[in-house]
Short mmCIF file of C-alpha atoms in Angstrom, two decimals:
data_model
loop_
_atom_site.label_atom_id
_atom_site.label_comp_id
_atom_site.label_asym_id
_atom_site.label_seq_id
_atom_site.Cartn_x
_atom_site.Cartn_y
_atom_site.Cartn_z
CA MET A 1 -0.40 0.32 -0.11
CA ALA A 2 1.50 3.57 -1.09
CA THR A 3 2.02 5.60 1.35
CA PRO A 4 0.83 9.07 2.02
CA LEU A 5 4.37 10.91 0.67
CA SER A 6 4.93 8.16 -1.57
CA PRO A 7 5.05 9.09 -5.31
CA GLU A 8 1.66 7.05 -6.56
CA SER A 9 -0.13 9.13 -3.56
CA LEU A 10 1.45 12.14 -4.20
CA ALA A 11 0.26 11.67 -8.31
CA ARG A 12 -3.17 10.20 -7.56
CA ARG A 13 -3.70 13.65 -5.50
CA CYS A 14 -2.56 16.03 -8.36
CA MET A 15 -4.91 14.48 -10.92
CA ARG A 16 -7.64 14.81 -8.43
CA ARG A 17 -7.31 18.60 -7.69
CA PRO A 18 -5.11 19.53 -10.88
CA TRP A 19 -6.08 23.81 -10.90
CA VAL A 20 -4.53 23.10 -6.63
CA THR A 21 -1.30 21.58 -8.52
CA VAL A 22 -0.58 23.94 -10.66
CA ALA A 23 -1.18 26.81 -8.30
CA VAL A 24 1.20 25.64 -6.06
CA TRP A 25 3.56 25.20 -9.15
CA ALA A 26 3.65 28.30 -9.81
CA VAL A 27 3.54 29.96 -6.32
CA ALA A 28 7.69 27.66 -6.44
CA PHE A 29 8.50 29.34 -9.97
CA LEU A 30 7.57 32.92 -8.31
CA ILE A 31 9.33 32.34 -5.68
CA ALA A 32 11.81 30.55 -6.60
CA LEU A 33 12.78 32.97 -9.89
CA PRO A 34 14.19 35.56 -8.09
CA LEU A 35 15.55 33.49 -6.12
CA ALA A 36 17.87 32.01 -8.33
CA GLY A 37 18.37 35.13 -10.11
CA LEU A 38 19.56 36.55 -7.25
CA VAL A 39 20.55 34.55 -4.43
CA LEU A 40 21.99 31.95 -5.54
CA PRO A 41 25.09 32.78 -7.75
CA ASP A 42 26.37 34.25 -3.98
CA VAL A 43 26.52 31.13 -2.70
CA MET A 44 28.10 29.59 -5.53
CA THR A 45 31.85 28.07 -5.47
CA THR A 46 34.79 26.47 -7.11
CA GLN A 47 36.52 25.92 -4.10
CA TRP A 48 37.02 22.44 -3.62
CA ARG A 49 37.42 20.31 0.44
CA PHE A 50 38.22 17.45 1.40
CA VAL A 51 35.10 15.24 3.53
CA SER A 52 37.44 13.30 4.26
CA ASP A 53 39.06 13.86 7.57
CA LEU A 54 42.48 13.28 6.00
CA GLU A 55 45.94 14.12 7.97
CA SER A 56 46.64 16.90 6.01
CA LYS A 57 43.35 18.91 6.48
CA ARG A 58 44.42 18.40 9.94
CA ALA A 59 47.85 20.07 9.41
CA GLN A 60 46.50 22.81 7.25
CA ASP A 61 43.65 23.29 10.22
CA LEU A 62 46.42 23.12 13.16
CA ILE A 63 48.53 26.16 11.39
CA GLU A 64 45.08 28.67 10.74
CA ASP A 65 43.56 27.45 14.20
CA ARG A 66 47.76 27.60 16.19
CA LEU A 67 49.27 30.17 13.93
CA GLY A 68 46.09 32.50 13.33
CA ARG A 69 47.14 31.90 8.89
CA PRO A 70 43.57 31.34 7.28
CA ASP A 71 43.29 30.71 3.98
CA ARG A 72 43.54 32.94 1.52
CA ALA A 73 43.09 33.49 -2.54
CA SER A 74 46.82 34.29 -3.80
CA GLU A 75 46.56 36.71 -6.57
CA VAL A 76 49.93 37.66 -8.89
CA VAL A 77 50.07 41.40 -10.94
CA ILE A 78 52.37 40.93 -13.71
CA VAL A 79 54.46 44.25 -14.84
CA GLN A 80 56.03 43.62 -18.04
CA SER A 81 58.50 47.04 -20.41
CA ASP A 82 60.27 45.81 -23.80
CA SER A 83 62.12 48.61 -23.40
CA LEU A 84 63.04 49.46 -19.48
CA THR A 85 64.58 46.93 -16.95
CA VAL A 86 63.20 47.06 -12.83
CA ASP A 87 66.52 49.57 -12.39
CA ASP A 88 65.50 51.90 -14.97
CA PRO A 89 63.76 54.46 -12.53
CA PRO A 90 60.62 55.06 -14.93
CA PHE A 91 60.41 51.68 -14.28
CA GLN A 92 60.86 51.81 -10.22
CA ARG A 93 57.73 54.69 -9.84
CA PHE A 94 55.56 52.63 -12.96
CA VAL A 95 55.67 49.37 -10.33
CA GLU A 96 55.12 51.71 -6.98
CA THR A 97 52.20 54.12 -8.79
CA LEU A 98 50.27 50.15 -9.91
CA TYR A 99 50.74 49.44 -5.76
CA ALA A 100 49.74 52.22 -4.57
CA GLY A 101 46.58 52.03 -6.53
CA ILE A 102 45.48 48.76 -6.13
CA THR A 103 46.37 48.54 -2.36
CA GLY A 104 44.58 52.04 -2.36
CA LEU A 105 40.62 49.76 -2.83
CA GLY A 106 41.25 49.25 0.39
CA SER A 107 41.91 46.31 3.11
CA GLU A 108 38.38 44.89 2.61
CA VAL A 109 39.69 43.93 -1.41
CA ILE A 110 43.42 43.82 -0.20
CA GLU A 111 44.81 41.86 2.56
CA GLY A 112 48.42 42.06 1.81
CA GLY A 113 51.18 42.40 -0.98
CA LEU A 114 54.26 43.62 -2.15
CA HIS A 115 57.06 44.07 -5.07
CA PHE A 116 60.07 44.35 -5.65
CA TYR A 117 61.46 47.58 -5.03
CA LEU A 118 59.26 47.00 -1.13
CA VAL A 119 61.48 43.53 -0.10
CA GLY A 120 64.33 43.37 -3.39
CA ASP A 121 63.80 39.96 -3.91
CA GLU A 122 65.39 39.23 -6.27
CA SER A 123 63.10 35.67 -7.43
CA LEU A 124 60.35 38.36 -8.33
CA VAL A 125 62.83 40.16 -11.43
CA SER A 126 62.83 38.05 -14.36
CA ILE A 127 66.22 36.84 -15.63
CA ASP A 128 66.01 39.47 -18.00
CA ARG A 129 64.81 41.64 -15.65
CA ARG A 130 61.99 43.24 -18.00
CA SER A 131 59.22 41.64 -16.00
CA THR A 132 58.23 41.44 -12.43
CA LEU A 133 55.53 39.63 -9.57
CA MET A 134 53.26 41.87 -7.53
CA PRO A 135 51.90 39.29 -5.53
CA LEU A 136 48.45 40.27 -3.66
CA THR A 137 46.73 38.44 -1.46
CA ILE A 138 43.10 38.63 -1.21
CA ALA A 139 41.03 39.57 1.37
CA GLY A 140 38.25 37.28 2.69
CA ASP A 141 37.15 34.23 2.37
CA PRO A 142 38.56 31.87 -0.85
CA ASP A 143 35.12 31.49 -2.14
CA ASP A 144 33.88 34.96 -1.94
CA ALA A 145 37.80 36.06 -3.67
CA HIS A 146 36.85 35.94 -7.38
CA GLU A 147 33.91 39.10 -6.12
CA HIS A 148 36.57 40.81 -5.35
CA VAL A 149 39.26 40.33 -8.16
CA ASP A 150 36.77 42.31 -10.27
CA GLU A 151 38.49 45.08 -8.80
CA VAL A 152 42.28 44.51 -8.70
CA HIS A 153 41.25 43.32 -13.03
CA ALA A 154 40.37 47.36 -13.67
CA VAL A 155 42.98 49.02 -11.73
CA ALA A 156 45.51 46.35 -13.84
CA LYS A 157 43.88 47.37 -17.07
CA GLN A 158 43.55 51.03 -15.88
CA PHE A 159 46.97 50.50 -15.96
CA ASN A 160 48.01 48.30 -18.77
CA GLY A 161 49.84 50.20 -22.03
CA GLN A 162 50.47 52.78 -19.98
CA GLU A 163 54.38 54.28 -20.91
CA GLY A 164 54.43 51.19 -22.77
CA PHE A 165 54.46 48.83 -19.71
CA GLN A 166 51.52 45.85 -19.87
CA VAL A 167 50.36 44.54 -16.71
CA LEU A 168 48.84 41.48 -16.32
CA VAL A 169 46.75 39.83 -13.48
CA THR A 170 46.79 35.49 -12.25
CA GLY A 171 45.96 33.66 -9.44
CA GLU A 172 43.64 31.60 -8.03
CA ALA A 173 40.24 34.60 -7.98
CA THR A 174 40.99 35.02 -11.18
CA LEU A 175 40.46 31.89 -12.03
CA SER A 176 38.30 30.74 -10.37
CA LYS A 177 36.32 33.36 -11.50
CA ASP A 178 37.34 33.04 -15.09
CA PHE A 179 36.10 29.28 -14.45
CA ILE A 180 32.17 30.46 -13.32
CA ASP A 181 32.25 32.31 -16.17
CA LEU A 182 33.59 29.88 -18.79
CA SER A 183 30.76 27.74 -17.17
CA GLU A 184 28.09 30.31 -17.85
CA GLU A 185 29.06 30.89 -20.91
CA ASP A 186 28.70 27.07 -21.93
CA LEU A 187 25.43 26.87 -20.33
CA LEU A 188 24.33 29.83 -22.59
CA THR A 189 26.09 28.13 -25.74
CA GLY A 190 24.61 24.62 -25.09
CA GLU A 191 21.20 25.95 -24.54
CA ALA A 192 21.30 27.99 -27.66
CA PHE A 193 21.74 24.74 -29.05
CA GLY A 194 20.18 22.35 -27.37
CA VAL A 195 16.41 24.03 -26.77
CA PRO A 196 16.27 24.74 -30.61
CA ILE A 197 17.15 20.89 -31.56
CA ALA A 198 14.67 19.11 -28.93
CA LEU A 199 12.02 21.01 -29.71
CA ILE A 200 12.67 20.03 -33.70
CA ILE A 201 12.51 16.85 -32.66
CA LEU A 202 9.98 17.66 -30.08
CA VAL A 203 8.29 18.33 -33.29
CA ILE A 204 8.82 15.89 -35.53
CA VAL A 205 6.65 13.60 -32.69
CA PHE A 206 4.20 14.96 -31.53
CA GLY A 207 3.39 15.97 -34.79
CA ALA A 208 2.09 20.08 -33.15
CA VAL A 209 4.59 22.90 -32.13
CA VAL A 210 2.19 23.66 -29.00
CA ALA A 211 2.35 19.96 -27.91
CA SER A 212 6.50 20.04 -28.58
CA LEU A 213 6.36 23.07 -26.47
CA VAL A 214 5.01 21.16 -22.92
CA PRO A 215 8.19 19.44 -22.06
CA LEU A 216 10.33 22.87 -22.29
CA LEU A 217 7.92 24.71 -20.56
CA ILE A 218 7.62 21.95 -17.76
CA ALA A 219 11.57 21.85 -17.22
CA PHE A 220 12.58 25.01 -17.41
CA VAL A 221 9.72 25.69 -14.08
CA SER A 222 11.32 22.84 -12.57
CA ILE A 223 14.51 23.78 -13.08
CA THR A 224 13.44 27.33 -11.43
CA VAL A 225 12.21 25.36 -8.66
CA ALA A 226 15.45 23.23 -8.51
CA LEU A 227 17.26 25.95 -8.55
CA GLY A 228 16.15 28.73 -5.95
CA VAL A 229 15.84 25.58 -3.37
CA ALA A 230 19.86 24.97 -4.28
CA ALA A 231 19.80 29.67 -3.26
CA ILE A 232 18.22 28.60 0.04
CA ILE A 233 20.12 25.38 0.65
CA GLY A 234 23.02 27.53 -0.06
CA GLN A 235 22.52 29.92 2.64
CA GLY A 236 23.69 26.59 5.20
CA PHE A 237 25.94 24.91 2.94
CA THR A 238 28.48 26.18 -0.03
CA LEU A 239 27.54 24.97 -3.23
CA SER A 240 29.64 24.18 -6.27
CA VAL A 241 29.24 26.35 -8.84
CA PHE A 242 28.62 22.91 -11.31
CA LEU A 243 25.88 22.18 -9.58
CA GLN A 244 24.14 24.97 -11.52
CA ASN A 245 24.91 23.55 -15.69
CA MET A 246 24.14 19.87 -13.61
CA ALA A 247 20.31 21.18 -13.10
CA THR A 248 20.25 22.94 -15.66
CA LEU A 249 21.01 20.16 -18.41
CA ILE A 250 19.62 17.19 -16.41
CA GLY A 251 16.16 19.06 -15.72
CA LEU A 252 15.88 19.42 -19.14
CA ALA A 253 16.41 16.37 -20.09
CA VAL A 254 14.35 14.28 -17.88
CA GLY A 255 11.26 17.04 -18.32
CA ILE A 256 11.29 15.68 -22.00
CA ASP A 257 11.63 12.16 -21.70
CA TYR A 258 8.76 11.99 -19.01
CA SER A 259 7.10 13.97 -21.57
CA LEU A 260 7.64 11.32 -24.21
CA PHE A 261 7.00 8.35 -21.51
CA ILE A 262 3.71 9.38 -20.40
CA MET A 263 2.94 9.83 -23.69
CA GLU A 264 3.72 6.69 -24.54
CA ARG A 265 1.60 4.85 -22.04
CA PHE A 266 -1.75 7.45 -23.67
CA ARG A 267 -0.88 5.29 -26.33
CA GLU A 268 -0.47 1.70 -25.31
CA GLU A 269 -3.64 2.60 -23.01
CA ARG A 270 -6.09 4.23 -26.00
#
């Protein structure tokens, strides 16, 4: 016998009250839509963590707890010149001005940093002495570092090309931001090609355009509700950026597959 919360019981209740079911889904969709668009991006991350209690993880926790050195995302600004070396005064002035501009973003963005003229470390200078590194520490948790690195990129872009210098930025936060941007771009590209192809296949199967749009509509609503629920869960747990891509692709496939399955069952019963 089916339990009250079993899929069979829920399906029967939905069949008895179809408009109530539609209304519930409509309310859930309207609530989930702003959550998925505004809240979910803030709880997504590309960072990974150990789920088991490994010795290396315990060692890292001890370093953070006892030595007061919490984990932070690191960035490196690279300054290059085709005509000057780090020994030339214009090179030094440019690096010091750039460093002042980056650290001027404030402690909420940059927790610390250094450059060759500040510490005299030759390891920060290339062999031909035409390039130098500027290590930076992004403030806050590594999960949020990609949100702050945009400001560093803006300063670097402002200085890039001035006086013949090239300014580049790379590091953990930049990699995380690029990964998120590429994931979103790939997702949009996949939908741009996948949805029209799926629609063409459904038109061939159903023989009608309106009927073919129903599975896509169901998939869109279910994906939005699922992402809204993920945004709520993300208030207590940090979620991987893969979740958004997986939910969209799997939701689209499931919405189409179940619609085709139901259609096949109706045909068999007839």
